mmCIF file of C-alpha atoms in Angstrom:
data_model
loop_
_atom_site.group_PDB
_atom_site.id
_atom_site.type_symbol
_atom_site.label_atom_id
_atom_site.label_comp_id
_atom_site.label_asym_id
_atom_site.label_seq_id
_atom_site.Cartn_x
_atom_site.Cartn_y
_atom_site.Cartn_z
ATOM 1 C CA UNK N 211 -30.143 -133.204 -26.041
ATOM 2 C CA UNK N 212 -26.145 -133.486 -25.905
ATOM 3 C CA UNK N 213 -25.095 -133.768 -22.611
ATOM 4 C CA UNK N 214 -21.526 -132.127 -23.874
ATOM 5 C CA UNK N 215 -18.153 -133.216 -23.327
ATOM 6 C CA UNK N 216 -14.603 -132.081 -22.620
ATOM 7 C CA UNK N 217 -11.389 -133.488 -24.188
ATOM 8 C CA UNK N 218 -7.815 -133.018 -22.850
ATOM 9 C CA UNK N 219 -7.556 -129.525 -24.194
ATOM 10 C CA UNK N 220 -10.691 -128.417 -22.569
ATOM 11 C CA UNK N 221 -9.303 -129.370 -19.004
ATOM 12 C CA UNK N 222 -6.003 -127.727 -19.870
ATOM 13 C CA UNK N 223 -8.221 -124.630 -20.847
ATOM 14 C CA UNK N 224 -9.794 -125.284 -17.439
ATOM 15 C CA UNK N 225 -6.321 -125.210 -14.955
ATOM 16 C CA UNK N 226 -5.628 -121.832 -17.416
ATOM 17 C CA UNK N 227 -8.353 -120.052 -16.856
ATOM 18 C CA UNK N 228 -8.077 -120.950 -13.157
ATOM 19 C CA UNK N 229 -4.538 -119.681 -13.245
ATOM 20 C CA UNK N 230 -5.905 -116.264 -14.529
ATOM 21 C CA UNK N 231 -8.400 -116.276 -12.104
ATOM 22 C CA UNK N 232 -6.616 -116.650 -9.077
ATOM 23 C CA UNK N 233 -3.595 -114.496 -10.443
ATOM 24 C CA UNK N 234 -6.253 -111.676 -11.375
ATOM 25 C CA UNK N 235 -7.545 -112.451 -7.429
ATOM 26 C CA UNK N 236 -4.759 -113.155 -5.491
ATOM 27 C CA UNK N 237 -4.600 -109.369 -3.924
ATOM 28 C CA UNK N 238 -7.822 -110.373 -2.255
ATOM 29 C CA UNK N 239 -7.324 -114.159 -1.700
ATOM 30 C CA UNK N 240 -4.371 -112.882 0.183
ATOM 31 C CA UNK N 241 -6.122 -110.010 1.826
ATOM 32 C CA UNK N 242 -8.774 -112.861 3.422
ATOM 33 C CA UNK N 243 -6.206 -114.953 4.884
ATOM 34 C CA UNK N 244 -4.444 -112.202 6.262
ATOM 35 C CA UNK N 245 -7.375 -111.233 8.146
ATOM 36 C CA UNK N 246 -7.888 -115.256 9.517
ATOM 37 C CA UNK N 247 -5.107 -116.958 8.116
ATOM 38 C CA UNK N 248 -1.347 -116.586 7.551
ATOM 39 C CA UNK N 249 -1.892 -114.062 4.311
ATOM 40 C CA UNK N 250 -0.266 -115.612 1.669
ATOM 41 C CA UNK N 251 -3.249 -117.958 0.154
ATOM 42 C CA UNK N 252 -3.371 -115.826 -2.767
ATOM 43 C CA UNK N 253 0.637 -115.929 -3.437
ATOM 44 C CA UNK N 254 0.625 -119.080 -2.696
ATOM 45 C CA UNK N 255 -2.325 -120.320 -5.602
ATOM 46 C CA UNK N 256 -0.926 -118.534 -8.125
ATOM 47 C CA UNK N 257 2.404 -119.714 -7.883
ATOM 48 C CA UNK N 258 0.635 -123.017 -7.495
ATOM 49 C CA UNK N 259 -1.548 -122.782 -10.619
ATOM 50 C CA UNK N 260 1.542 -120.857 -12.575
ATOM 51 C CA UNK N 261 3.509 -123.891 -11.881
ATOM 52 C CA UNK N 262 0.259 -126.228 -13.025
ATOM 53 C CA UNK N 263 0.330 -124.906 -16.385
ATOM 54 C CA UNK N 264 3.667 -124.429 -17.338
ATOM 55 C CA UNK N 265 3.451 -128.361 -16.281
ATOM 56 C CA UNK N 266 0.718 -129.490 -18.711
ATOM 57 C CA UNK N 267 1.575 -132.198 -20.236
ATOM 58 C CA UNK N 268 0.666 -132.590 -24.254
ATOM 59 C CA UNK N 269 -0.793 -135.276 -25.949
ATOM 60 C CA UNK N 270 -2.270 -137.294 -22.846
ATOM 61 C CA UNK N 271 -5.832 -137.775 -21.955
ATOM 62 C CA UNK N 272 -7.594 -135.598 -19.600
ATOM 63 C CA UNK N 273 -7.103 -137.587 -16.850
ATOM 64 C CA UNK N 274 -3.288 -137.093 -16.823
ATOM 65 C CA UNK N 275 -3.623 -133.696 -17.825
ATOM 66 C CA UNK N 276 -5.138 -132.948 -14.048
ATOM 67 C CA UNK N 277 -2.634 -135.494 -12.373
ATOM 68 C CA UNK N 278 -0.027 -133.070 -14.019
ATOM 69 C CA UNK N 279 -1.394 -130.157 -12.857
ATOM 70 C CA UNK N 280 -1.709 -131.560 -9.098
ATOM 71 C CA UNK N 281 1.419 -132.627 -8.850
ATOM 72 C CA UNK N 282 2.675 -129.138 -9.794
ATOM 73 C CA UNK N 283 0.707 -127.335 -7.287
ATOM 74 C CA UNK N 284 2.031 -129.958 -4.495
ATOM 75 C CA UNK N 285 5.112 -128.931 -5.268
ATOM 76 C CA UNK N 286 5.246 -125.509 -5.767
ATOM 77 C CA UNK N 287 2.110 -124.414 -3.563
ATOM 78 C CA UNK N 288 3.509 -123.310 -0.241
ATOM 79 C CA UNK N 289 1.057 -124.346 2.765
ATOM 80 C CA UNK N 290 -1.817 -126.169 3.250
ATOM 81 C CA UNK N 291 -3.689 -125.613 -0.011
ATOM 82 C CA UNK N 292 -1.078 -127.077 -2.106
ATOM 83 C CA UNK N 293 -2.040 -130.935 -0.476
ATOM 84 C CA UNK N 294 -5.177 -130.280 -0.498
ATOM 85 C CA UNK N 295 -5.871 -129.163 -4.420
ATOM 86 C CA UNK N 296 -3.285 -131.043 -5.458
ATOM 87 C CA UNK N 297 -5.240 -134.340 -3.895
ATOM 88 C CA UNK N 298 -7.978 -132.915 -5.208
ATOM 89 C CA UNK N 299 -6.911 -132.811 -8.771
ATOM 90 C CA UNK N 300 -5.274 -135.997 -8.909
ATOM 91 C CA UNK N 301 -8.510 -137.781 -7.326
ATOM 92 C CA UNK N 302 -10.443 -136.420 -9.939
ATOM 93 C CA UNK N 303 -8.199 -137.061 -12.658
ATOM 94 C CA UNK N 304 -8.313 -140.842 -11.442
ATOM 95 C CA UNK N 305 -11.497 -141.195 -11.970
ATOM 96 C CA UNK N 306 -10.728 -140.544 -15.693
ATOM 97 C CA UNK N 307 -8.653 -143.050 -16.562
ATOM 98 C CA UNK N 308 -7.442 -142.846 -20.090
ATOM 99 C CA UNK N 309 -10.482 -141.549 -21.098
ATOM 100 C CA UNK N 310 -10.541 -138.975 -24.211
ATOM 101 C CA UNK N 311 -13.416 -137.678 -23.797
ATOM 102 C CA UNK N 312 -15.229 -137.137 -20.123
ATOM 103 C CA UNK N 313 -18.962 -136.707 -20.107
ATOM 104 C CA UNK N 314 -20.995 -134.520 -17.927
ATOM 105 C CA UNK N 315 -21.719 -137.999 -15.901
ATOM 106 C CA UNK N 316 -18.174 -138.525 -15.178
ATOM 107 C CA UNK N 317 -17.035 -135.181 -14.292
ATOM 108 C CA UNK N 318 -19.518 -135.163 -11.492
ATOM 109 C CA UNK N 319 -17.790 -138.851 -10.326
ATOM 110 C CA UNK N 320 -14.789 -136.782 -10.412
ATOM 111 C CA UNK N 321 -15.570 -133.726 -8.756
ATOM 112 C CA UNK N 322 -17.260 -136.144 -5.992
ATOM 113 C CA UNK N 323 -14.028 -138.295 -5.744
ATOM 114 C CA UNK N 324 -12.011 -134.458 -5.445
ATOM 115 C CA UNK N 325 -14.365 -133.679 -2.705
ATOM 116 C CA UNK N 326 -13.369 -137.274 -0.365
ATOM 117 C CA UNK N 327 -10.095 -136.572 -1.378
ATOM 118 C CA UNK N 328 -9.070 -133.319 0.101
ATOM 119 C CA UNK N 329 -12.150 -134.223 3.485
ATOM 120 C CA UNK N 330 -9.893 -137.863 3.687
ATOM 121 C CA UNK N 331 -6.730 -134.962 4.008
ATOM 122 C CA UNK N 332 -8.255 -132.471 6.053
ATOM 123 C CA UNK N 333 -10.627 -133.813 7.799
ATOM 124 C CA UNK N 334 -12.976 -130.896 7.727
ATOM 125 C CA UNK N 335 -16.520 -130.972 7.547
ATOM 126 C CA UNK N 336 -19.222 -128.719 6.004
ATOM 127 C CA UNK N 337 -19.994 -125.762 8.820
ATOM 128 C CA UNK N 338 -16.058 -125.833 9.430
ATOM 129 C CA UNK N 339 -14.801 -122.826 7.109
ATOM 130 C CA UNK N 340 -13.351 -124.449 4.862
ATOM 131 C CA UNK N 341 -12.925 -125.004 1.077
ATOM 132 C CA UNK N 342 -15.134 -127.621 1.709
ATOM 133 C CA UNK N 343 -18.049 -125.593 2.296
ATOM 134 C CA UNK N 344 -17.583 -124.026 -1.073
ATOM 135 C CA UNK N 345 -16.723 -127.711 -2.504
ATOM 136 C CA UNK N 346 -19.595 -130.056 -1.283
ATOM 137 C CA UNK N 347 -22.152 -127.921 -1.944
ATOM 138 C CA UNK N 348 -21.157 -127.187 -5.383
ATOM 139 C CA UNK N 349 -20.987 -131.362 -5.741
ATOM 140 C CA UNK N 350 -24.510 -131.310 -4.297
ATOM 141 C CA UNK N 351 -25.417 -129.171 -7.058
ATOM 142 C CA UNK N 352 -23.521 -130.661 -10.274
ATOM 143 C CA UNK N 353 -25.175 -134.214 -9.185
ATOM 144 C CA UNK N 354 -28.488 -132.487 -8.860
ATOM 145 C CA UNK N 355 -28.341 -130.875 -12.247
ATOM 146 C CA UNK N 356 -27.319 -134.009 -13.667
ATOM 147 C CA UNK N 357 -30.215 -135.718 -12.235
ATOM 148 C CA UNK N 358 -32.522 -133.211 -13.892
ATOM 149 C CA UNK N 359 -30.761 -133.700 -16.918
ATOM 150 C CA UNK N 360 -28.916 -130.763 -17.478
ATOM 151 C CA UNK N 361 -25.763 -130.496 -20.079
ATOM 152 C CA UNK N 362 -22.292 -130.899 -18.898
ATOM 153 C CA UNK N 363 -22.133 -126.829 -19.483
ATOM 154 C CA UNK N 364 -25.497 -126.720 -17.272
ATOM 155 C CA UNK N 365 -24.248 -128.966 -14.492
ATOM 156 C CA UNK N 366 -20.548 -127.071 -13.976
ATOM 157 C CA UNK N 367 -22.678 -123.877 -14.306
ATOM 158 C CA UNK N 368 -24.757 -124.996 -10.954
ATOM 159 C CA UNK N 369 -21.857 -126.036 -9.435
ATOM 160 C CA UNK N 370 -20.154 -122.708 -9.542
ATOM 161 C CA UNK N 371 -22.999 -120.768 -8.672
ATOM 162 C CA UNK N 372 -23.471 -123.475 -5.263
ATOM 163 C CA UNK N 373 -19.263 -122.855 -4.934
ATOM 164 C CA UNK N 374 -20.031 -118.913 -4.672
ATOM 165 C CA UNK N 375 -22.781 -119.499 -2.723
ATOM 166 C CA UNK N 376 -21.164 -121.109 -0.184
ATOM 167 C CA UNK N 377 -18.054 -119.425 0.242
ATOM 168 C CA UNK N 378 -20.507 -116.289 0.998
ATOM 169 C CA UNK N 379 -22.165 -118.781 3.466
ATOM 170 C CA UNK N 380 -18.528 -118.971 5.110
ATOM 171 C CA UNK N 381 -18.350 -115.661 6.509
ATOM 172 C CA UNK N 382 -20.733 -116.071 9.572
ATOM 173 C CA UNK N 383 -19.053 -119.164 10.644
ATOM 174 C CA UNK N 384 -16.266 -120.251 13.378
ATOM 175 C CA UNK N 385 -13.439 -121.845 12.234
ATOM 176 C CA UNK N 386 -12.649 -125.313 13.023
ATOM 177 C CA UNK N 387 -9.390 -125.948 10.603
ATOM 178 C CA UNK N 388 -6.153 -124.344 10.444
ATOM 179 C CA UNK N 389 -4.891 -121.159 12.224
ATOM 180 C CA UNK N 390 -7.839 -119.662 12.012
ATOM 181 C CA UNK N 391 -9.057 -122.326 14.089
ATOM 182 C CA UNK N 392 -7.171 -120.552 17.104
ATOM 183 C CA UNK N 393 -9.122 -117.646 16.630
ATOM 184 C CA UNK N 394 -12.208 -118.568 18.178
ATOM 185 C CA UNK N 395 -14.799 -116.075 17.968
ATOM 186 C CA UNK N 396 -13.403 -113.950 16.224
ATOM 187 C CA UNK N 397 -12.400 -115.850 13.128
ATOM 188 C CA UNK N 398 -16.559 -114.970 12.673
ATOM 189 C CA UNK N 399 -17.098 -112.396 9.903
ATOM 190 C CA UNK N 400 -14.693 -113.513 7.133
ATOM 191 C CA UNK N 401 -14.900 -115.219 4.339
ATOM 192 C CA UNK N 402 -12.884 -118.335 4.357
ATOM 193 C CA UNK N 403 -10.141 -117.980 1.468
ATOM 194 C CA UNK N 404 -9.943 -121.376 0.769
ATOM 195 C CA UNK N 405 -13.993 -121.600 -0.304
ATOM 196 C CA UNK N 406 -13.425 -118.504 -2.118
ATOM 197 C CA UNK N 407 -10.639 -119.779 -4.383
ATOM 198 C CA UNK N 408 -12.194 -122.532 -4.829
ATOM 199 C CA UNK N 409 -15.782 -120.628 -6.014
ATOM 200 C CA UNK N 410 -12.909 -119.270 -8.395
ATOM 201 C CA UNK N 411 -11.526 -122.706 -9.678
ATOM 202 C CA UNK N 412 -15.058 -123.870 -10.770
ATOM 203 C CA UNK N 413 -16.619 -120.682 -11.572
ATOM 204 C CA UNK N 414 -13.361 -121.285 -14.094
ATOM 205 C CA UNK N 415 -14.479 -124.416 -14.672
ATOM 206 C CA UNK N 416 -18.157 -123.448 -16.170
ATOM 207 C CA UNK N 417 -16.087 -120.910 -18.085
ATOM 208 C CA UNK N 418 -14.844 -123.510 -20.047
ATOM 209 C CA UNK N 419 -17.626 -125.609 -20.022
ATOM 210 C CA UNK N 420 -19.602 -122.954 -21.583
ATOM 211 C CA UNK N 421 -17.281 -121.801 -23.772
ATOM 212 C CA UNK N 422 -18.373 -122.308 -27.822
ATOM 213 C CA UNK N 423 -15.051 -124.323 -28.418
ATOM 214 C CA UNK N 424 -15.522 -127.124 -25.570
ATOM 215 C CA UNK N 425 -16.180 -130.209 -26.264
ATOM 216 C CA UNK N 426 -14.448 -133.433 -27.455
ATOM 217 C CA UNK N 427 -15.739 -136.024 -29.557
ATOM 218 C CA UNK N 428 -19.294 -134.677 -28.778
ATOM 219 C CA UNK N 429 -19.881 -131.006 -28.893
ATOM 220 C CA UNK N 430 -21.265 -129.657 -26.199
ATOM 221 C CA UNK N 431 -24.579 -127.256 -25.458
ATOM 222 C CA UNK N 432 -27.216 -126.843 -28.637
ATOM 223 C CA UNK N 433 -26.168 -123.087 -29.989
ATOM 224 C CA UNK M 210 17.084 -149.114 12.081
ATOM 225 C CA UNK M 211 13.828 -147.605 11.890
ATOM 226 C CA UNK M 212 14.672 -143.586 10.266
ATOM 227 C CA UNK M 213 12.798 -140.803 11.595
ATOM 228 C CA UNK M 214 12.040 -137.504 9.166
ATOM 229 C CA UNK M 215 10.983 -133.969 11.183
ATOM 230 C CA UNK M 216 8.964 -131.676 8.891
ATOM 231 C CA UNK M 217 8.040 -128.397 10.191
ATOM 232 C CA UNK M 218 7.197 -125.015 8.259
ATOM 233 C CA UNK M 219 10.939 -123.794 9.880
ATOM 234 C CA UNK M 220 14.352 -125.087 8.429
ATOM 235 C CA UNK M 221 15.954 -124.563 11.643
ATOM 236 C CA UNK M 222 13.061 -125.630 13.824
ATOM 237 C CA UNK M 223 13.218 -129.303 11.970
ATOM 238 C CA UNK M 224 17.126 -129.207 12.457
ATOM 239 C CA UNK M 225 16.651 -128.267 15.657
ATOM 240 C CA UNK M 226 14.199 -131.390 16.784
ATOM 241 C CA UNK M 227 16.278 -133.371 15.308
ATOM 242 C CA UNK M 228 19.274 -132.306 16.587
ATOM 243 C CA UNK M 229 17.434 -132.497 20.009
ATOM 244 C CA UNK M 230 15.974 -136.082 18.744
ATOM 245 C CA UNK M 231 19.484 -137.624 17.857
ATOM 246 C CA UNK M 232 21.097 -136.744 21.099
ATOM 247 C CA UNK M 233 18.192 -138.729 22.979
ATOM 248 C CA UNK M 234 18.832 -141.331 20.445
ATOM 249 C CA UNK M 235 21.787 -141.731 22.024
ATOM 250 C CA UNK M 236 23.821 -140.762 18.649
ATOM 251 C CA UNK M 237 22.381 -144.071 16.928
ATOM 252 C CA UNK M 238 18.760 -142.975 15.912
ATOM 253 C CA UNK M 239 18.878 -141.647 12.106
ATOM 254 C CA UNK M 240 16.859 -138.583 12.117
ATOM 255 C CA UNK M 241 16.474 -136.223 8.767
ATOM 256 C CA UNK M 242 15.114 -132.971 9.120
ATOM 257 C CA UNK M 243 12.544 -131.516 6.209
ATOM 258 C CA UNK M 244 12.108 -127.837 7.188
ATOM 259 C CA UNK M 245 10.859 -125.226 5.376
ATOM 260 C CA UNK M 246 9.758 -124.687 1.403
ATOM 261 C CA UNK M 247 12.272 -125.433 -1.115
ATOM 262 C CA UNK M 248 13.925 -121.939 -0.926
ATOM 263 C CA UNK M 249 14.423 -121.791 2.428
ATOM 264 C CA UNK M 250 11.306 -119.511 3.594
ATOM 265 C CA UNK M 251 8.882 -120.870 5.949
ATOM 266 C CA UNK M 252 6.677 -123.396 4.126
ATOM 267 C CA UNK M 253 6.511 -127.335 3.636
ATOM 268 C CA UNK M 254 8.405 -129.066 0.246
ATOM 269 C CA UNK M 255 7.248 -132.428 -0.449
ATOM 270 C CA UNK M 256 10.219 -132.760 -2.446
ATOM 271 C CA UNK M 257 12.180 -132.102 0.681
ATOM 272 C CA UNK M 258 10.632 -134.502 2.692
ATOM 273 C CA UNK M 259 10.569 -137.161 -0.300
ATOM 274 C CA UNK M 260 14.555 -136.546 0.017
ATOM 275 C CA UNK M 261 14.750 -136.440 3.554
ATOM 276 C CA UNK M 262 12.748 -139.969 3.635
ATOM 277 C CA UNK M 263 14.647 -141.533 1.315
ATOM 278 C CA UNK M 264 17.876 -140.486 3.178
ATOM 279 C CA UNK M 265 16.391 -141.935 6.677
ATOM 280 C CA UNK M 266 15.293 -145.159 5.455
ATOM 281 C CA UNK M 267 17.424 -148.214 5.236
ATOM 282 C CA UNK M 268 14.935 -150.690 4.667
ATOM 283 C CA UNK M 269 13.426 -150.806 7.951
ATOM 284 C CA UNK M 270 10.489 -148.201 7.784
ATOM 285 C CA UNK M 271 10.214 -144.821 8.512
ATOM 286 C CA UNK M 272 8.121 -142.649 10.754
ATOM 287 C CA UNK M 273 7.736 -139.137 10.387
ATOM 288 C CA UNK M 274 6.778 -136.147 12.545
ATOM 289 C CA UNK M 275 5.123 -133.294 11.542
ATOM 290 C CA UNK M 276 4.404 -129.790 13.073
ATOM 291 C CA UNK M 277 0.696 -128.655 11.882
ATOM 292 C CA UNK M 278 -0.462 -127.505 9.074
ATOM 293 C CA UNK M 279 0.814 -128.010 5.390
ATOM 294 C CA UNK M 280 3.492 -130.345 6.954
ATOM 295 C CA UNK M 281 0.697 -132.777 7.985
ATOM 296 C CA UNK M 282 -1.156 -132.601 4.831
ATOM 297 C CA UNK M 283 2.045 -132.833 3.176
ATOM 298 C CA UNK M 284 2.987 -135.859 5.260
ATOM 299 C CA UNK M 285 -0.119 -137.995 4.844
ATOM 300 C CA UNK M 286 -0.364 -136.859 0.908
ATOM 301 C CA UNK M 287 3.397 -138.924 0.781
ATOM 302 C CA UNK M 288 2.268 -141.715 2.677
ATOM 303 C CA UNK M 289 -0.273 -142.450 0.303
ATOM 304 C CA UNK M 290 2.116 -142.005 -2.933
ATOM 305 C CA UNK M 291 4.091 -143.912 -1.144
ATOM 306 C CA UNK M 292 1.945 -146.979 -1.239
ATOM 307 C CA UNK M 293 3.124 -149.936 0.571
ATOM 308 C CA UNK M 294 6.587 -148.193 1.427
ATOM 309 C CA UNK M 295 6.683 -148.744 5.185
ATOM 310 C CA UNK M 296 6.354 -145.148 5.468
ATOM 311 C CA UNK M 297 4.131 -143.532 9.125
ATOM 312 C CA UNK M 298 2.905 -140.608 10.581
ATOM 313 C CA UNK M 299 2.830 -140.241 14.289
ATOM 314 C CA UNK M 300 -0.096 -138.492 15.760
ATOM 315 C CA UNK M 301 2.558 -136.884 18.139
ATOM 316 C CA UNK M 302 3.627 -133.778 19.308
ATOM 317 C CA UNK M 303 6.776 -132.702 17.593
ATOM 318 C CA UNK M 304 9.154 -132.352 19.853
ATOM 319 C CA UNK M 305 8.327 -134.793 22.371
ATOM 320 C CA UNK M 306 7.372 -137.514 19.551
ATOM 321 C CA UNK M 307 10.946 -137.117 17.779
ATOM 322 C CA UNK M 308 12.616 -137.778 21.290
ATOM 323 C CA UNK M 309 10.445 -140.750 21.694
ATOM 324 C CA UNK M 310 10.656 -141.896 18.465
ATOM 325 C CA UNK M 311 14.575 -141.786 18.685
ATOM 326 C CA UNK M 312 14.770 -143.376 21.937
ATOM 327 C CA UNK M 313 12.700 -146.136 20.568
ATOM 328 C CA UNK M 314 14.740 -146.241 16.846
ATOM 329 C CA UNK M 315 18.034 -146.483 19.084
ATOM 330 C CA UNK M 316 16.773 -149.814 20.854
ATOM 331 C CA UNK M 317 16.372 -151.246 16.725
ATOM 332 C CA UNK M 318 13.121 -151.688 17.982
ATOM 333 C CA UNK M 319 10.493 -152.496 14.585
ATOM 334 C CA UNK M 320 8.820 -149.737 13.029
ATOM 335 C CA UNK M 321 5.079 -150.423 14.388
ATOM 336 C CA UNK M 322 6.807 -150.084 17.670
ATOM 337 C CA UNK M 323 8.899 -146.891 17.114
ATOM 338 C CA UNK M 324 5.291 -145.508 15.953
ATOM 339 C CA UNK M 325 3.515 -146.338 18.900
ATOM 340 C CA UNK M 326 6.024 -145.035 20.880
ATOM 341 C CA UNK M 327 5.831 -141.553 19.368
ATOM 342 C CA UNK M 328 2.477 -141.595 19.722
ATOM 343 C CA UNK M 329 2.846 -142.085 23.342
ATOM 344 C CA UNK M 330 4.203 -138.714 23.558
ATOM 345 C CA UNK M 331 0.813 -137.467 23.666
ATOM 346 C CA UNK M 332 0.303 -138.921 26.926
ATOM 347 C CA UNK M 333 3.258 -136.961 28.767
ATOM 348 C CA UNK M 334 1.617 -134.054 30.698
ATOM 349 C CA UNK M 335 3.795 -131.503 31.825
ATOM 350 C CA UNK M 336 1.891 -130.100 34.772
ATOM 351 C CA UNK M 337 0.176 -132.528 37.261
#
C-alpha cells in the first residue's frame, strides 16, 4: 500500500484551493462573526489567503512554501486569525524542513506542531469555541488514521471530516476567547467562525490530497 | 533607555496612550505608537509594530503594550521572530501599563525592571 505523498506543488495547490474556499465562503464566515464576533472573519481570510498565494514562492520545498504563505496572512490578515494561521502555517512548515517530498507520517507531525502553535498563541482549549475545537479533533483523527494505516489521502480525508465535525460541535458552546467571550450566554447557538474556516482549510486540504495529480516522488492512493 | 511600543486596533487610541505615556515619562521615556492595520482602519499590522519597535529601541530592550485581541497575538507572534532581541510583553492594562512603563523607562531603569513595573499596573484598583 502507498501511503502517498505531497511535493511543493501539492501544498501550493493546498493554500489555493483554501483561498477559493474561503473566498467562495467568506459571505457566511463573515455572517458568523457578525453574529458573535466583530464580522469581518470572512474579509479578513480571504484577503489573508489572497495575499498567501500571490506570495508563493517557486522552486522551494514544501516546507517554505507554507512559511511563505504564513507570513502573508500575518501580514495582510486583519485581526486575530491572521497570528493565529499564520503560526499555524509556519509551525507546520517547520516541521518540514527541506524536505521534497512529505509523507502522510509527517504531515500529521505537522498538523500536530500547527495545533501547539496557534493553543501556545491563544491559549484556548478544546470546549472554548474556538478554531481549536475544529483543529484538535481533526489532529486526533489524522493520527488515528495513520495508526490504522490509512494513505496520506485517507488520513487528511478523516481529518476534515473530524474539522467539520467539530465546528458543528461549536455551536452549543460558551465562548471563552475573544469578543465573543463577553457575550456570555448568549454567545450559545453559533457556530464559531474560526472552527468553521478552519473545517474549510482542511476539507481543502483532503481536496488535494485526493486529487489524481498529488503526489511527489511517490504517487499517492492505488487508482 | 528602555523603548516602549503601544499597539492597539485604533491609530489614534495608540497615539493617544502614548501621548498620555510620554508626558508621565516626564518627556524622556521613548514611546512609539503601532495603531491600527496598515491602511489606517481599525486592525493590528505586524509590520507596523516591527517599525514602531525598531524605532523605540536603542539597544536597551523594549517592552510593549498591547490592547486585546489581534494586537496580543500579534505582539507575542513578534517576540518569538524576534528571538533573543530583548523584546517583552507586559501582561498590563494599556493605559495604566504605558504610564508605568514610562515612569519606570524615564528613571533608565533595565528592561526586566521597566517590565515588572508595567505589570504592576494590574494591581492599581480604582475603587476601594
Amino acid at each position: 500500500m502507498s501511503t502517498g505523498s505531497m511535493d511543493a506543488g501539492d501544498f501550493a495547490a493546498w493554500i489555493g484551493r483554501t483561498a477559493e474556499r474561503v473566498s467562495a465562503d467568506a459571505e457566511r464566515l463573515t455572517r458568523l462573526d457578525a453574529a458573535i464576533g466583530d464580522g469581518d472573519h470572512g474579509l479578513n481570510l480571504d484577503r489573508g489567503f489572497r495575499a498567501a498565494v500571490e506570495a508563493l514562492p517557486g522552486d522551494v520545498p514544501p516546507g517554505k512554501v507554507l512559511i511563505a504563505a504564513g507570513r502573508a496572512i500575518v501580514s495582510k490578515t486583519g485581526g486575530a486569525s491572521g497570528p493565529l494561521y499564520g503560526t499555524a502555517l509556519r509551525r507546520a512548515g517547520k516541521v518540514f524542513g527541506d524536505a521534497a517530498d512529505v509523507d502522510a507520517a509527517a504531515l500529521g507531525a505537522a498538523l500536530r506542531a500547527a495545533l501547539e502553535g496557534v493553543q501556545d498563541l491563544g491559549k484556548a482549549a478544546e470546549g472554548d469555541k474556538t478554531m481549536v475545537d475544529a483543529l484538535a479533533p481533526a489532529v486526533a483523527a489524522y493520527e488515528a488514521a495513520l495508526a490504522d494505516g490509512s494513505d496520506l489521502a485517507g488520513c487528511a480525508r478523516a481529518a476534515a471530516d473530524a474539522a467539520a465535525k467539530g465546528a458543528d460541535d461549536t455551536v452549543p458552546m460558551r465562548a471563552r476567547k475573544g469578543r465573543a467571550s463577553y457575550l456570555g450566554e448568549r454567545s450559545e447557538g453559533h457556530m464559531d467562525p474560526g472552527a468553521s474556516s478552519t473545517a474549510l482549510v482542511l476539507e481543502a486540504l483532503a481536496d488535494i490530497a485526493e486529487s489524481p495529480d498529488a503526489g511527489g516522488s511517490d504517487a499517492a492512493g492505488e487508482g | 533607555m528602555v523603548g516602549i511600543v503601544i499597539i492597539s486596533h485604533s491609530r489614534t487610541l495608540a497615539e493617544g496612550v502614548a501621548e498620555v505615556a510620554r508626558a508621565m515619562g516626564v518627556g524622556k521615556a521613548v514611546v512609539e505608537p503601532a495603531g491600527g492595520d496598515a491602511e489606517g482602519r481599525l486592525g493590528t499590522s505586524i509590520d507596523l509594530v516591527e517599525q514602531a519597535v525598531a524605532a523605540a529601541d536603542d539597544g536597551d530592550g523594549v517592552v510593549l503594550l498591547a490592547d486585546l485581541g489581534s494586537s496580543v497575538l500579534t505582539a507575542k507572534m513578534l517576540i518569538e521572530d524576534a528571538e533573543g532581541d530583548a523584546v517583552l510583553l507586559a501582561d498590563a492594562p494599556l493605559v495604566e501599563g504605558a504610564v508605568a512603563a514610562a515612569s519606570m523607562a524615564a528613571t533608565g531603569a533595565d528592561l526586566t525592571t521597566v517590565h515588572t513595573a508595567a505589570e504592576s499596573a494590574r494591581d492599581h484598583r480604582k475603587t476601594n
